[in-house]
Amino acid sequence: LAVSVPTTPTRAADGLFVGVQGNHLVYNGQPVRLKGASFYPSDHARELVLSFDDGPDLKFTPLVLDELDRRGLKAIFFVTGRRVIGERPEDLARRELLGRIAAHGHLVANHTLTHKDLCQTPDDAAAEIDQNSEVITQATGVRPLLFRAPYGARCHTLEAELVARQLVSVGWNLDPQDWKDPTSEGIL
């Protein structure tokens, strides 16, 4: 994928189009596979969507970006807004890093403001989603259209909040659980 998905088709750096037609996410004129208002990676063995949650992280995100650039790959970064708000030097650095992610042609997507399980705290859903979308928009200049629920939470109230905001919920079919042991030995 090439850029944060705008509401109207946009030519990405690689010349391909990313956008939304009706309720369909489109990449290079082809609809991305959706189930309802949710996107799930393909079951085909040769297709892969790389995504990273909970960032940006000042230590690891630059390393990931460098490796993606080196290999000519694009990914989706699901951002938790609390990591980029504030005026401390590290907050400003994370905001700048968020801009770098977008500038390198990666998708920047919503992962809530504070990483709450919105099915357990449905009264917080609107603020968590809207405030994080605003944080991402301010940092990248593009409003995100993709959303990943923390913990993979799914419920009718969250689905309704996402539909009301025209956000596509993106799931996963492989969780490396790298957060359990963040050492390189543990991840590999």
PDB file of C-alpha atoms in Angstrom:
ATOM      1  CA  LEU A   1       0.000   0.000   0.000  1.00  0.00           C
ATOM      2  CA  ALA A   2       1.235   3.442  -0.771  1.00  0.00           C
ATOM      3  CA  VAL A   3      -0.229   6.321   1.254  1.00  0.00           C
ATOM      4  CA  SER A   4      -2.672   7.190   4.007  1.00  0.00           C
ATOM      5  CA  VAL A   5      -6.020   6.586   2.352  1.00  0.00           C
ATOM      6  CA  PRO A   6      -7.819   9.841   1.491  1.00  0.00           C
ATOM      7  CA  THR A   7     -11.559  10.064   0.920  1.00  0.00           C
ATOM      8  CA  THR A   8     -10.980  10.704  -2.777  1.00  0.00           C
ATOM      9  CA  PRO A   9      -8.603   8.636  -4.911  1.00  0.00           C
ATOM     10  CA  THR A  10      -5.071   9.994  -4.766  1.00  0.00           C
ATOM     11  CA  ARG A  11      -2.015   9.167  -6.852  1.00  0.00           C
ATOM     12  CA  ALA A  12       0.587   7.712  -4.527  1.00  0.00           C
ATOM     13  CA  ALA A  13       4.335   8.091  -4.851  1.00  0.00           C
ATOM     14  CA  ASP A  14       4.505   4.829  -6.824  1.00  0.00           C
ATOM     15  CA  GLY A  15       1.876   6.087  -9.291  1.00  0.00           C
ATOM     16  CA  LEU A  16      -0.855   3.781  -7.994  1.00  0.00           C
ATOM     17  CA  PHE A  17      -4.194   5.000  -6.702  1.00  0.00           C
ATOM     18  CA  VAL A  18      -5.460   4.525  -3.170  1.00  0.00           C
ATOM     19  CA  GLY A  19      -8.920   5.639  -2.179  1.00  0.00           C
ATOM     20  CA  VAL A  20     -12.461   4.778  -1.262  1.00  0.00           C
ATOM     21  CA  GLN A  21     -15.282   4.139  -3.709  1.00  0.00           C
ATOM     22  CA  GLY A  22     -18.615   3.846  -1.932  1.00  0.00           C
ATOM     23  CA  ASN A  23     -17.820   1.641   1.026  1.00  0.00           C
ATOM     24  CA  HIS A  24     -14.906  -0.077  -0.723  1.00  0.00           C
ATOM     25  CA  LEU A  25     -11.235   0.537  -0.066  1.00  0.00           C
ATOM     26  CA  VAL A  26      -9.522   0.567  -3.460  1.00  0.00           C
ATOM     27  CA  TYR A  27      -5.856   0.084  -4.343  1.00  0.00           C
ATOM     28  CA  ASN A  28      -4.780   0.617  -7.953  1.00  0.00           C
ATOM     29  CA  GLY A  29      -8.379   0.359  -9.129  1.00  0.00           C
ATOM     30  CA  GLN A  30      -9.002  -2.978  -7.436  1.00  0.00           C
ATOM     31  CA  PRO A  31     -11.256  -3.336  -4.378  1.00  0.00           C
ATOM     32  CA  VAL A  32      -9.573  -4.516  -1.203  1.00  0.00           C
ATOM     33  CA  ARG A  33     -11.339  -7.541   0.286  1.00  0.00           C
ATOM     34  CA  LEU A  34     -13.784  -6.414   2.984  1.00  0.00           C
ATOM     35  CA  LYS A  35     -16.218  -8.355   5.163  1.00  0.00           C
ATOM     36  CA  GLY A  36     -18.957  -5.882   6.080  1.00  0.00           C
ATOM     37  CA  ALA A  37     -17.094  -2.779   7.216  1.00  0.00           C
ATOM     38  CA  SER A  38     -14.037  -4.819   8.136  1.00  0.00           C
ATOM     39  CA  PHE A  39     -10.884  -5.723   6.218  1.00  0.00           C
ATOM     40  CA  TYR A  40      -9.122  -9.011   6.766  1.00  0.00           C
ATOM     41  CA  PRO A  41      -5.868 -10.074   5.137  1.00  0.00           C
ATOM     42  CA  SER A  42      -6.166 -12.506   2.282  1.00  0.00           C
ATOM     43  CA  ASP A  43      -6.093 -16.241   2.870  1.00  0.00           C
ATOM     44  CA  HIS A  44      -3.947 -16.657  -0.264  1.00  0.00           C
ATOM     45  CA  ALA A  45      -0.475 -17.929   0.569  1.00  0.00           C
ATOM     46  CA  ARG A  46       1.370 -15.322  -1.530  1.00  0.00           C
ATOM     47  CA  GLU A  47      -0.352 -12.187  -0.194  1.00  0.00           C
ATOM     48  CA  LEU A  48       0.864 -10.382   2.883  1.00  0.00           C
ATOM     49  CA  VAL A  49      -0.089  -7.129   4.586  1.00  0.00           C
ATOM     50  CA  LEU A  50       2.544  -5.879   7.002  1.00  0.00           C
ATOM     51  CA  SER A  51       1.182  -3.893   9.907  1.00  0.00           C
ATOM     52  CA  PHE A  52       2.612  -2.488  13.102  1.00  0.00           C
ATOM     53  CA  ASP A  53       0.588  -1.470  16.156  1.00  0.00           C
ATOM     54  CA  ASP A  54       1.010   0.782  19.196  1.00  0.00           C
ATOM     55  CA  GLY A  55       3.655   3.143  17.818  1.00  0.00           C
ATOM     56  CA  PRO A  56       5.444   5.127  16.848  1.00  0.00           C
ATOM     57  CA  ASP A  57       8.367   4.012  18.976  1.00  0.00           C
ATOM     58  CA  LEU A  58      11.500   6.146  18.888  1.00  0.00           C
ATOM     59  CA  LYS A  59      13.879   3.177  18.990  1.00  0.00           C
ATOM     60  CA  PHE A  60      12.231   0.530  16.820  1.00  0.00           C
ATOM     61  CA  THR A  61      10.050   2.412  14.312  1.00  0.00           C
ATOM     62  CA  PRO A  62      13.045   4.072  12.572  1.00  0.00           C
ATOM     63  CA  LEU A  63      14.688   0.649  12.256  1.00  0.00           C
ATOM     64  CA  VAL A  64      11.509  -0.808  10.760  1.00  0.00           C
ATOM     65  CA  LEU A  65      11.187   2.133   8.337  1.00  0.00           C
ATOM     66  CA  ASP A  66      14.786   1.745   7.206  1.00  0.00           C
ATOM     67  CA  GLU A  67      14.307  -1.977   6.587  1.00  0.00           C
ATOM     68  CA  LEU A  68      11.026  -1.448   4.724  1.00  0.00           C
ATOM     69  CA  ASP A  69      12.705   1.213   2.558  1.00  0.00           C
ATOM     70  CA  ARG A  70      15.690  -1.046   1.905  1.00  0.00           C
ATOM     71  CA  ARG A  71      13.374  -3.804   0.682  1.00  0.00           C
ATOM     72  CA  GLY A  72      10.961  -1.505  -1.188  1.00  0.00           C
ATOM     73  CA  LEU A  73       8.013  -2.547   0.991  1.00  0.00           C
ATOM     74  CA  LYS A  74       5.058  -0.601   2.379  1.00  0.00           C
ATOM     75  CA  ALA A  75       3.145  -1.235   5.586  1.00  0.00           C
ATOM     76  CA  ILE A  76       0.268   0.005   7.718  1.00  0.00           C
ATOM     77  CA  PHE A  77       1.159   1.665  11.016  1.00  0.00           C
ATOM     78  CA  PHE A  78      -1.714   1.623  13.534  1.00  0.00           C
ATOM     79  CA  VAL A  79      -0.916   4.569  15.783  1.00  0.00           C
ATOM     80  CA  THR A  80      -1.866   5.043  19.418  1.00  0.00           C
ATOM     81  CA  GLY A  81      -2.298   8.801  19.774  1.00  0.00           C
ATOM     82  CA  ARG A  82      -1.108   9.179  23.358  1.00  0.00           C
ATOM     83  CA  ARG A  83       2.399   8.443  22.101  1.00  0.00           C
ATOM     84  CA  VAL A  84       2.499  11.603  19.978  1.00  0.00           C
ATOM     85  CA  ILE A  85       0.610  14.179  22.052  1.00  0.00           C
ATOM     86  CA  GLY A  86       2.349  16.533  24.436  1.00  0.00           C
ATOM     87  CA  GLU A  87       5.226  18.977  24.255  1.00  0.00           C
ATOM     88  CA  ARG A  88       8.100  16.974  25.706  1.00  0.00           C
ATOM     89  CA  PRO A  89      11.031  16.454  23.322  1.00  0.00           C
ATOM     90  CA  GLU A  90      10.153  12.754  22.908  1.00  0.00           C
ATOM     91  CA  ASP A  91       6.516  13.672  22.056  1.00  0.00           C
ATOM     92  CA  LEU A  92       7.701  16.082  19.380  1.00  0.00           C
ATOM     93  CA  ALA A  93      10.122  13.460  18.045  1.00  0.00           C
ATOM     94  CA  ARG A  94       7.331  10.875  17.807  1.00  0.00           C
ATOM     95  CA  ARG A  95       5.112  13.380  15.958  1.00  0.00           C
ATOM     96  CA  GLU A  96       7.949  14.034  13.526  1.00  0.00           C
ATOM     97  CA  LEU A  97       8.409  10.278  13.129  1.00  0.00           C
ATOM     98  CA  LEU A  98       4.709   9.920  12.343  1.00  0.00           C
ATOM     99  CA  GLY A  99       5.161  12.453   9.553  1.00  0.00           C
ATOM    100  CA  ARG A 100       8.146  10.461   8.290  1.00  0.00           C
ATOM    101  CA  ILE A 101       6.053   7.279   8.185  1.00  0.00           C
ATOM    102  CA  ALA A 102       3.499   8.997   5.964  1.00  0.00           C
ATOM    103  CA  ALA A 103       6.159  10.731   3.856  1.00  0.00           C
ATOM    104  CA  HIS A 104       7.713   7.332   3.090  1.00  0.00           C
ATOM    105  CA  GLY A 105       4.408   6.185   1.596  1.00  0.00           C
ATOM    106  CA  HIS A 106       3.108   3.999   4.401  1.00  0.00           C
ATOM    107  CA  LEU A 107      -0.480   4.013   5.606  1.00  0.00           C
ATOM    108  CA  VAL A 108      -1.030   5.667   8.980  1.00  0.00           C
ATOM    109  CA  ALA A 109      -4.128   4.340  10.704  1.00  0.00           C
ATOM    110  CA  ASN A 110      -6.122   4.730  13.921  1.00  0.00           C
ATOM    111  CA  HIS A 111      -5.495   2.452  16.934  1.00  0.00           C
ATOM    112  CA  THR A 112      -7.328   4.665  19.503  1.00  0.00           C
ATOM    113  CA  LEU A 113      -5.951   7.457  21.616  1.00  0.00           C
ATOM    114  CA  THR A 114      -5.089   5.446  24.745  1.00  0.00           C
ATOM    115  CA  HIS A 115      -5.288   1.774  23.634  1.00  0.00           C
ATOM    116  CA  LYS A 116      -8.566   1.051  25.453  1.00  0.00           C
ATOM    117  CA  ASP A 117     -10.749  -1.952  24.758  1.00  0.00           C
ATOM    118  CA  LEU A 118     -13.691  -0.018  23.325  1.00  0.00           C
ATOM    119  CA  CYS A 119     -16.064  -2.957  23.697  1.00  0.00           C
ATOM    120  CA  GLN A 120     -15.432  -2.875  27.457  1.00  0.00           C
ATOM    121  CA  THR A 121     -15.703   0.948  27.597  1.00  0.00           C
ATOM    122  CA  PRO A 122     -18.223   1.813  24.846  1.00  0.00           C
ATOM    123  CA  ASP A 123     -18.925   5.285  26.273  1.00  0.00           C
ATOM    124  CA  ASP A 124     -15.300   6.200  25.470  1.00  0.00           C
ATOM    125  CA  ALA A 125     -15.368   4.978  21.878  1.00  0.00           C
ATOM    126  CA  ALA A 126     -16.303   8.218  20.104  1.00  0.00           C
ATOM    127  CA  ALA A 127     -13.679  10.307  21.917  1.00  0.00           C
ATOM    128  CA  GLU A 128     -10.955   7.641  21.590  1.00  0.00           C
ATOM    129  CA  ILE A 129     -11.511   7.306  17.842  1.00  0.00           C
ATOM    130  CA  ASP A 130     -12.147  10.966  17.001  1.00  0.00           C
ATOM    131  CA  GLN A 131      -9.315  12.411  19.073  1.00  0.00           C
ATOM    132  CA  ASN A 132      -6.823   9.940  17.625  1.00  0.00           C
ATOM    133  CA  SER A 133      -7.987  10.667  14.078  1.00  0.00           C
ATOM    134  CA  GLU A 134      -7.375  14.345  14.780  1.00  0.00           C
ATOM    135  CA  VAL A 135      -3.879  13.649  16.180  1.00  0.00           C
ATOM    136  CA  ILE A 136      -2.985  11.647  13.060  1.00  0.00           C
ATOM    137  CA  THR A 137      -4.454  14.281  10.735  1.00  0.00           C
ATOM    138  CA  GLN A 138      -2.478  17.048  12.432  1.00  0.00           C
ATOM    139  CA  ALA A 139       0.781  15.086  12.195  1.00  0.00           C
ATOM    140  CA  THR A 140       0.400  13.748   8.642  1.00  0.00           C
ATOM    141  CA  GLY A 141      -2.051  16.064   6.889  1.00  0.00           C
ATOM    142  CA  VAL A 142      -4.279  13.082   6.010  1.00  0.00           C
ATOM    143  CA  ARG A 143      -7.297  11.788   7.929  1.00  0.00           C
ATOM    144  CA  PRO A 144      -7.018   8.033   8.507  1.00  0.00           C
ATOM    145  CA  LEU A 145      -9.689   5.747   7.088  1.00  0.00           C
ATOM    146  CA  LEU A 146      -8.432   2.497   8.615  1.00  0.00           C
ATOM    147  CA  PHE A 147      -8.898   1.414  12.239  1.00  0.00           C
ATOM    148  CA  ARG A 148      -7.629  -1.500  14.300  1.00  0.00           C
ATOM    149  CA  ALA A 149      -9.223  -2.140  17.661  1.00  0.00           C
ATOM    150  CA  PRO A 150      -6.831  -2.734  20.557  1.00  0.00           C
ATOM    151  CA  TYR A 151      -6.832  -6.404  21.565  1.00  0.00           C
ATOM    152  CA  GLY A 152      -8.796  -7.227  18.405  1.00  0.00           C
ATOM    153  CA  ALA A 153     -12.007  -6.272  20.223  1.00  0.00           C
ATOM    154  CA  ARG A 154     -15.181  -6.619  18.176  1.00  0.00           C
ATOM    155  CA  CYS A 155     -18.729  -5.695  19.161  1.00  0.00           C
ATOM    156  CA  HIS A 156     -21.821  -4.092  17.676  1.00  0.00           C
ATOM    157  CA  THR A 157     -21.332  -0.762  19.455  1.00  0.00           C
ATOM    158  CA  LEU A 158     -17.790  -0.374  18.128  1.00  0.00           C
ATOM    159  CA  GLU A 159     -18.874  -1.423  14.636  1.00  0.00           C
ATOM    160  CA  ALA A 160     -21.582   1.261  14.709  1.00  0.00           C
ATOM    161  CA  GLU A 161     -19.062   3.923  15.776  1.00  0.00           C
ATOM    162  CA  LEU A 162     -16.763   2.953  12.905  1.00  0.00           C
ATOM    163  CA  VAL A 163     -19.554   2.902  10.318  1.00  0.00           C
ATOM    164  CA  ALA A 164     -20.688   6.359  11.478  1.00  0.00           C
ATOM    165  CA  ARG A 165     -17.145   7.627  10.838  1.00  0.00           C
ATOM    166  CA  GLN A 166     -16.630   5.682   7.599  1.00  0.00           C
ATOM    167  CA  LEU A 167     -13.645   3.900   9.135  1.00  0.00           C
ATOM    168  CA  VAL A 168     -12.738   0.415   7.928  1.00  0.00           C
ATOM    169  CA  SER A 169     -11.886  -2.004  10.727  1.00  0.00           C
ATOM    170  CA  VAL A 170      -8.740  -3.992   9.926  1.00  0.00           C
ATOM    171  CA  GLY A 171      -8.172  -7.328  11.617  1.00  0.00           C
ATOM    172  CA  TRP A 172      -5.289  -9.750  11.413  1.00  0.00           C
ATOM    173  CA  ASN A 173      -4.789 -13.448  10.907  1.00  0.00           C
ATOM    174  CA  LEU A 174      -1.294 -13.790  12.390  1.00  0.00           C
ATOM    175  CA  ASP A 175      -0.213 -12.287  15.702  1.00  0.00           C
ATOM    176  CA  PRO A 176       3.509 -12.826  16.358  1.00  0.00           C
ATOM    177  CA  GLN A 177       2.979 -11.785  20.008  1.00  0.00           C
ATOM    178  CA  ASP A 178       6.302  -9.965  19.873  1.00  0.00           C
ATOM    179  CA  TRP A 179       5.185  -7.872  22.857  1.00  0.00           C
ATOM    180  CA  LYS A 180       5.628 -10.942  25.109  1.00  0.00           C
ATOM    181  CA  ASP A 181       9.400 -11.070  24.521  1.00  0.00           C
ATOM    182  CA  PRO A 182      10.665  -8.012  22.617  1.00  0.00           C
ATOM    183  CA  THR A 183      14.234  -9.300  22.277  1.00  0.00           C
ATOM    184  CA  SER A 184      15.321 -10.233  18.775  1.00  0.00           C
ATOM    185  CA  GLU A 185      15.789 -13.837  19.908  1.00  0.00           C
ATOM    186  CA  GLY A 186      12.263 -13.941  21.286  1.00  0.00           C
ATOM    187  CA  ILE A 187      10.730 -12.450  18.152  1.00  0.00           C
ATOM    188  CA  LEU A 188      12.568 -14.823  15.819  1.00  0.00           C
TER     189      LEU A 188
END
